mmCIF file of N, CA and C in Angstrom:
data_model
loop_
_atom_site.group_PDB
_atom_site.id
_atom_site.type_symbol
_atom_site.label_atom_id
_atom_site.label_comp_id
_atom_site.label_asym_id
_atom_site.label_seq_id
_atom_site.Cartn_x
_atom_site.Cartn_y
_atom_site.Cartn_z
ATOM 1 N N UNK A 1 146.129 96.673 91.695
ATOM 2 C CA UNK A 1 144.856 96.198 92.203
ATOM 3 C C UNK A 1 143.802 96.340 91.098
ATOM 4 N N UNK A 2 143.026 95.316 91.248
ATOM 5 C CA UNK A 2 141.623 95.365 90.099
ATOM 6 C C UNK A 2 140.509 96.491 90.386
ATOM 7 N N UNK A 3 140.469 97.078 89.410
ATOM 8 C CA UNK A 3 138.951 97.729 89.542
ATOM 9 C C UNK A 3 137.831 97.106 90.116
ATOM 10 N N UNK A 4 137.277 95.458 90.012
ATOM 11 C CA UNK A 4 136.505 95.186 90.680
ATOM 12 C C UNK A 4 136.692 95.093 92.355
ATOM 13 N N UNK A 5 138.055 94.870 92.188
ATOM 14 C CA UNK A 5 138.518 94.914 94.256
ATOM 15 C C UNK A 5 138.205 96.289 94.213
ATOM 16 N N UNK A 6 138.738 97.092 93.910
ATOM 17 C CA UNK A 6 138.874 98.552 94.483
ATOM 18 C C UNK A 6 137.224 98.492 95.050
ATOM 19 N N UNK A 7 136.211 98.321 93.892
ATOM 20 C CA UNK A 7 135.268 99.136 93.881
ATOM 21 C C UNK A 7 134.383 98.183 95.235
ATOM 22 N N UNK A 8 134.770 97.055 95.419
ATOM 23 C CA UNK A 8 134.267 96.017 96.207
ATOM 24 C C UNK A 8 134.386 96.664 97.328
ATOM 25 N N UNK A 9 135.857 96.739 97.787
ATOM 26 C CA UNK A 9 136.742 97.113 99.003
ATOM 27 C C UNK A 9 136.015 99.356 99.450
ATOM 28 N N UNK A 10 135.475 99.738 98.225
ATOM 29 C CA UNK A 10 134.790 101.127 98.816
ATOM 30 C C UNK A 10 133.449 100.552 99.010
ATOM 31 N N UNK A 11 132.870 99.586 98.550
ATOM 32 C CA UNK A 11 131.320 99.403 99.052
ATOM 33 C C UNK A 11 131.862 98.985 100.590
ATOM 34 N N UNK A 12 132.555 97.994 100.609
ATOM 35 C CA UNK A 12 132.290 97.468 101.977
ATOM 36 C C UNK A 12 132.437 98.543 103.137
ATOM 37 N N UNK A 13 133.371 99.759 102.903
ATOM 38 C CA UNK A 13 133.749 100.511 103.793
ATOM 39 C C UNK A 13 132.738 101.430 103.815
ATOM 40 N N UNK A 14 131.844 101.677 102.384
ATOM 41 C CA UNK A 14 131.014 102.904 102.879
ATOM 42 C C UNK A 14 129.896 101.882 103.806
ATOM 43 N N UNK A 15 129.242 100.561 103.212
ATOM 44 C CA UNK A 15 128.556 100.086 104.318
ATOM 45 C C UNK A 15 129.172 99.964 105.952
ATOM 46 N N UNK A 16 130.314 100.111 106.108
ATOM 47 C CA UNK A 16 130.745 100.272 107.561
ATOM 48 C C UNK A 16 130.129 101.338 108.140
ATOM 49 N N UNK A 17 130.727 102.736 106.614
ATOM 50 C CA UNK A 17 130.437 103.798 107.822
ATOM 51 C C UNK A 17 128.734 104.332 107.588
ATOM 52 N N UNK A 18 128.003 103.527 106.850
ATOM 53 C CA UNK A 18 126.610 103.961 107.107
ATOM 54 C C UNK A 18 126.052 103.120 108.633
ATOM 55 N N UNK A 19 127.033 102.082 109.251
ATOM 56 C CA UNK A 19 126.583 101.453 109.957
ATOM 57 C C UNK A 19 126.660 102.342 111.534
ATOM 58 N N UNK A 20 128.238 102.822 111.507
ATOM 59 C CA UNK A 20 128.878 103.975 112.121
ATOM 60 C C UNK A 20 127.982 105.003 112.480
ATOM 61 N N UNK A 21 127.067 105.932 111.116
ATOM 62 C CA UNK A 21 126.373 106.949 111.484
ATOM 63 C C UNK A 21 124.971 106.053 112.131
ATOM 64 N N UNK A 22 124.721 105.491 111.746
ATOM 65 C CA UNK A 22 123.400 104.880 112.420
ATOM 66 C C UNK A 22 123.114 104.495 114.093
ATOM 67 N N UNK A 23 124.583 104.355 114.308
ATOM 68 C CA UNK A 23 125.085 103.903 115.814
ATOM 69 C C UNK A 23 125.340 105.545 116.845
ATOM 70 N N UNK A 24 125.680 106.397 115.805
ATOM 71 C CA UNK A 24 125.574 107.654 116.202
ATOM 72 C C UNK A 24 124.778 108.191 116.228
ATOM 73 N N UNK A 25 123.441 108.417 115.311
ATOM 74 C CA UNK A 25 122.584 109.103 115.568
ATOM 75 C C UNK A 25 122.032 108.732 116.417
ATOM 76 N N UNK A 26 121.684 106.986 117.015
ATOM 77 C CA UNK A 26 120.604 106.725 118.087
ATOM 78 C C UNK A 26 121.280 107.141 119.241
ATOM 79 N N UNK A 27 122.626 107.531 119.606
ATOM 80 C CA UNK A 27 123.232 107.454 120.500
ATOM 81 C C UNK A 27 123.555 109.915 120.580
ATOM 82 N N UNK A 28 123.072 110.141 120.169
ATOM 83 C CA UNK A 28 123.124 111.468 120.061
ATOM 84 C C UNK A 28 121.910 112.185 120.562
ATOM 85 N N UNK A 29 122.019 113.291 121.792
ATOM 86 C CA UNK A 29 121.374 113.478 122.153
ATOM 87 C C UNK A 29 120.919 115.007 121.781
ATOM 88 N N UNK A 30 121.612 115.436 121.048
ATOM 89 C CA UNK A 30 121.708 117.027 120.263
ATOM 90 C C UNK A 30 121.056 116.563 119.143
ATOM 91 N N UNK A 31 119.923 117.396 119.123
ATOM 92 C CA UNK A 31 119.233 117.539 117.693
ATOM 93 C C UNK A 31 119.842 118.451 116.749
ATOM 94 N N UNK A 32 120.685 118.942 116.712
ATOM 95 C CA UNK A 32 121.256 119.438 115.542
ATOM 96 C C UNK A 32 122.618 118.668 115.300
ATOM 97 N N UNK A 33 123.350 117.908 116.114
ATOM 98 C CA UNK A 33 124.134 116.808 116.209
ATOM 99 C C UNK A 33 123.828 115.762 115.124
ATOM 100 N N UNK A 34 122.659 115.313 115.883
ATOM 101 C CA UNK A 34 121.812 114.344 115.305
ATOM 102 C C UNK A 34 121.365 114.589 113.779
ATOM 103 N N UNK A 35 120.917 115.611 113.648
ATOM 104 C CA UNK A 35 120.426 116.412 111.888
ATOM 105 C C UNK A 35 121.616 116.306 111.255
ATOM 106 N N UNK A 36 123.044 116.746 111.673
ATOM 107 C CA UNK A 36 123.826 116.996 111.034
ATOM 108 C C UNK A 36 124.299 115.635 110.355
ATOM 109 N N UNK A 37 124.645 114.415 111.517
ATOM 110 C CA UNK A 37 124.889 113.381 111.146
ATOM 111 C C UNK A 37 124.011 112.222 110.010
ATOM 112 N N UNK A 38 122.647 112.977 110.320
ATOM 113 C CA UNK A 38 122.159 111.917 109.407
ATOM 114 C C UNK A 38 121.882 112.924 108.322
ATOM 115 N N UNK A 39 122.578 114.243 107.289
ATOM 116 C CA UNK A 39 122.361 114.553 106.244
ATOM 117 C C UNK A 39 123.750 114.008 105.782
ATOM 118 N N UNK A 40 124.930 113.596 106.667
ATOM 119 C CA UNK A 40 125.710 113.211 106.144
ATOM 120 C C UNK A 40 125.880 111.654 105.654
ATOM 121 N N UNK A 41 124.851 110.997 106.491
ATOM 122 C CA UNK A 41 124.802 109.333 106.404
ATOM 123 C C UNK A 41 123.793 109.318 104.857
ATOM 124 N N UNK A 42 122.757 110.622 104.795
ATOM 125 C CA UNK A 42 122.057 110.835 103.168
ATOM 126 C C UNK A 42 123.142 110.617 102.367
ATOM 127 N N UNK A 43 124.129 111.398 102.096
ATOM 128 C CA UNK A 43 124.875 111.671 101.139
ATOM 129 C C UNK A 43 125.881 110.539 100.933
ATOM 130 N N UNK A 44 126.422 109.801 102.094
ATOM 131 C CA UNK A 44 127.055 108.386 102.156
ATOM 132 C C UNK A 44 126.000 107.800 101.564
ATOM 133 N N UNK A 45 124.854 107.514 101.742
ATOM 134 C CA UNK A 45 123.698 106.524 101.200
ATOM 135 C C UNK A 45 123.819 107.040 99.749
ATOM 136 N N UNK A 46 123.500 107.972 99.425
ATOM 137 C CA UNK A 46 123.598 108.442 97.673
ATOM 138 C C UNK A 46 124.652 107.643 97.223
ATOM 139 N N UNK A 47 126.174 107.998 97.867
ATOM 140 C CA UNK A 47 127.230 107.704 97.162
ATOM 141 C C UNK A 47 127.379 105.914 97.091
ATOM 142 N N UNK A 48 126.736 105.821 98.402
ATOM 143 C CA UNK A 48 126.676 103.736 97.996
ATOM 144 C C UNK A 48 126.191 103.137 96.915
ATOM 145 N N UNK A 49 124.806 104.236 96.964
ATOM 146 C CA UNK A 49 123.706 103.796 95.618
ATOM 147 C C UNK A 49 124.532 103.472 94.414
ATOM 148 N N UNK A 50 124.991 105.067 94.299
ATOM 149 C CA UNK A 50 125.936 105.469 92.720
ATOM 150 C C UNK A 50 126.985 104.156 92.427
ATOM 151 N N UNK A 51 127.449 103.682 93.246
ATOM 152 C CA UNK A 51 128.357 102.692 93.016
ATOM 153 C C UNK A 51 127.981 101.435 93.013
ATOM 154 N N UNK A 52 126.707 101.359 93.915
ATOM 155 C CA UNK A 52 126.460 99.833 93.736
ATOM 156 C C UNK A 52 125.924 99.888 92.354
ATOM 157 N N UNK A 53 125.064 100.486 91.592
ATOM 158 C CA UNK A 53 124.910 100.664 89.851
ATOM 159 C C UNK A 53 126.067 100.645 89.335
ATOM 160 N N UNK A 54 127.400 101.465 89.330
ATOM 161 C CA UNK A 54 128.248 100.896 88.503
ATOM 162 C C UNK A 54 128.459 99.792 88.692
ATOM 163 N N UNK A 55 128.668 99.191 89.745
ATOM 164 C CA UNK A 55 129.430 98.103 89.860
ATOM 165 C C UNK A 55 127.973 96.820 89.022
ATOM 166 N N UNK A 56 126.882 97.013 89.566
ATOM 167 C CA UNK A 56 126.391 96.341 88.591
ATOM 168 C C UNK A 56 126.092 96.397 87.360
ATOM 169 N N UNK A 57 126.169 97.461 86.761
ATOM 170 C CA UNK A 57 126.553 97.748 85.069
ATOM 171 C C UNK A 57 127.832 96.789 84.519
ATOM 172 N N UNK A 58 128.535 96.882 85.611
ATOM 173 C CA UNK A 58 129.913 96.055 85.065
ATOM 174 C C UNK A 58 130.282 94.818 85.385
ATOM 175 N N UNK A 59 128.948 94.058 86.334
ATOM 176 C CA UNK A 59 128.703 92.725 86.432
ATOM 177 C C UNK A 59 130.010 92.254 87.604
ATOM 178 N N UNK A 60 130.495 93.515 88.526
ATOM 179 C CA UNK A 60 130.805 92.893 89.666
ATOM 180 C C UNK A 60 130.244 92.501 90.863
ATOM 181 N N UNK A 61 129.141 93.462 90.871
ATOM 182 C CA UNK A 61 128.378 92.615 91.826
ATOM 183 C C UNK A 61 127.004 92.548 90.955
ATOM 184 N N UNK A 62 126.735 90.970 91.584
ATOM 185 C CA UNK A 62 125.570 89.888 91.032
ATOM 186 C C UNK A 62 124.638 90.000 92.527
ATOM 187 N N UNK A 63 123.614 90.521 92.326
ATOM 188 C CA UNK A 63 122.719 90.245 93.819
ATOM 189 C C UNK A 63 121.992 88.778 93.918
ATOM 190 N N UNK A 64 121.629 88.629 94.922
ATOM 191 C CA UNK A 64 121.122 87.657 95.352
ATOM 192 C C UNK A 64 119.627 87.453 94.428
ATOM 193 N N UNK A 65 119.041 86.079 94.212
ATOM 194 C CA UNK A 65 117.633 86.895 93.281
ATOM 195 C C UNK A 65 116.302 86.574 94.108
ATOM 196 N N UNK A 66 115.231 87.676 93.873
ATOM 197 C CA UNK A 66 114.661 87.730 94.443
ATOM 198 C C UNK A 66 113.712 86.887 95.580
ATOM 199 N N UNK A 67 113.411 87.226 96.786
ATOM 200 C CA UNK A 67 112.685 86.397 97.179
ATOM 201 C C UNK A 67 111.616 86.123 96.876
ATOM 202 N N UNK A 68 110.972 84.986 97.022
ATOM 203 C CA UNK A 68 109.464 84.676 96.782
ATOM 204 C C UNK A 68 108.812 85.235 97.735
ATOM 205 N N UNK A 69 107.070 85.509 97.050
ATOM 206 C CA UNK A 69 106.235 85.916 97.643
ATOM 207 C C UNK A 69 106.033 85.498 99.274
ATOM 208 N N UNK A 70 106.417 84.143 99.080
ATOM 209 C CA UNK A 70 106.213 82.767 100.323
ATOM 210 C C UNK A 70 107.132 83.367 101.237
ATOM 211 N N UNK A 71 108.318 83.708 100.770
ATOM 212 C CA UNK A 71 109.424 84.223 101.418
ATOM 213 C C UNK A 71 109.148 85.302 102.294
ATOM 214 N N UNK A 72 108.395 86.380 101.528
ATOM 215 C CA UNK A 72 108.625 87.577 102.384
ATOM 216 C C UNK A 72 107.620 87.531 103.316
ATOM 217 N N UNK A 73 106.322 86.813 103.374
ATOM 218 C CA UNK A 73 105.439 86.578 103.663
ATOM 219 C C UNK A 73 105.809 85.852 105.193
ATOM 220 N N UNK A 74 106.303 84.830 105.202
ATOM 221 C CA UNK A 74 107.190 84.325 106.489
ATOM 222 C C UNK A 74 107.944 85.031 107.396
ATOM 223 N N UNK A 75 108.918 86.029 106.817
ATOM 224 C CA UNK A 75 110.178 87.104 107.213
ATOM 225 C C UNK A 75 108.566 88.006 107.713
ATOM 226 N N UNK A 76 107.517 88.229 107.555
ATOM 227 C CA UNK A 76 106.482 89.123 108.361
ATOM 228 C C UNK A 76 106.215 88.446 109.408
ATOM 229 N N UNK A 77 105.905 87.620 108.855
ATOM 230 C CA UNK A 77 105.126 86.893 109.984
ATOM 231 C C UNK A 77 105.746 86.577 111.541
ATOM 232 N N UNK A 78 107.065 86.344 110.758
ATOM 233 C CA UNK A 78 108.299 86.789 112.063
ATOM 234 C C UNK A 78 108.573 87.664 113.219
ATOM 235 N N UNK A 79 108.256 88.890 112.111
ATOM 236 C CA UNK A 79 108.333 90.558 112.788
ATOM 237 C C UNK A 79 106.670 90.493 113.403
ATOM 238 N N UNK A 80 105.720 89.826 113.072
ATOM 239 C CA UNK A 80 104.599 90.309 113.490
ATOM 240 C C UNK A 80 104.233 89.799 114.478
ATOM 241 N N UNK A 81 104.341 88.489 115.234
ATOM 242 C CA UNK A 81 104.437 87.632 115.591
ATOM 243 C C UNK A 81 105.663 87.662 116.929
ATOM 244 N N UNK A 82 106.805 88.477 117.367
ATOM 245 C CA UNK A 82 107.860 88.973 118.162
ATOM 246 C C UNK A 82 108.608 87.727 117.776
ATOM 247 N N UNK A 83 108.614 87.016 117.137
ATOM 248 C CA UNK A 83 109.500 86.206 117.134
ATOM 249 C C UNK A 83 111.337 86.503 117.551
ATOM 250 N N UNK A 84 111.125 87.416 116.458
ATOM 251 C CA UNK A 84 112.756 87.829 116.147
ATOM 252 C C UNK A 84 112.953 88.858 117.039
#
């Protein structure tokens, strides 16, 4: 297997399980439950970071490029507005 799959195939899974703790904490009714899970969804978030930089140091992943001003400006107006 390629280094760029490998490293593809651990982003996608750690974004699963940051999705996982997020679904748990709202759903947790123990505050130390709850604390515990989201210092661990921190440290999943660190470790996504760390990799999404390698992986773009090494030009496997290419992000999307930025939106325009116009852009984000609309995507508010959305949220401000109840649209969405």
């Amino acid at each position: 297997m390629q280094e760029k799959t490998m490293v593809a195939d651990t982003l996608a899974g750690i974004n699963g399980e940051l999705t996982r703790y997020a679904g748990m904490i709202a759903q947790s009714e123990n505050k130390e439950l709850k604390q515990a899970i989201k210092q661990i969804r921190n440290a999943c978030e660190q470790s996504q970071e760390e990799l999404y930089q390698i992986a773009r140091e090494k030009s496997y992943y290419v992000p999307a490029s930025k939106a325009t001003e116009e852009e984000v400006q609309h995507v508010k107006s959305l949220f401000t507005q109840g649209t969405l």
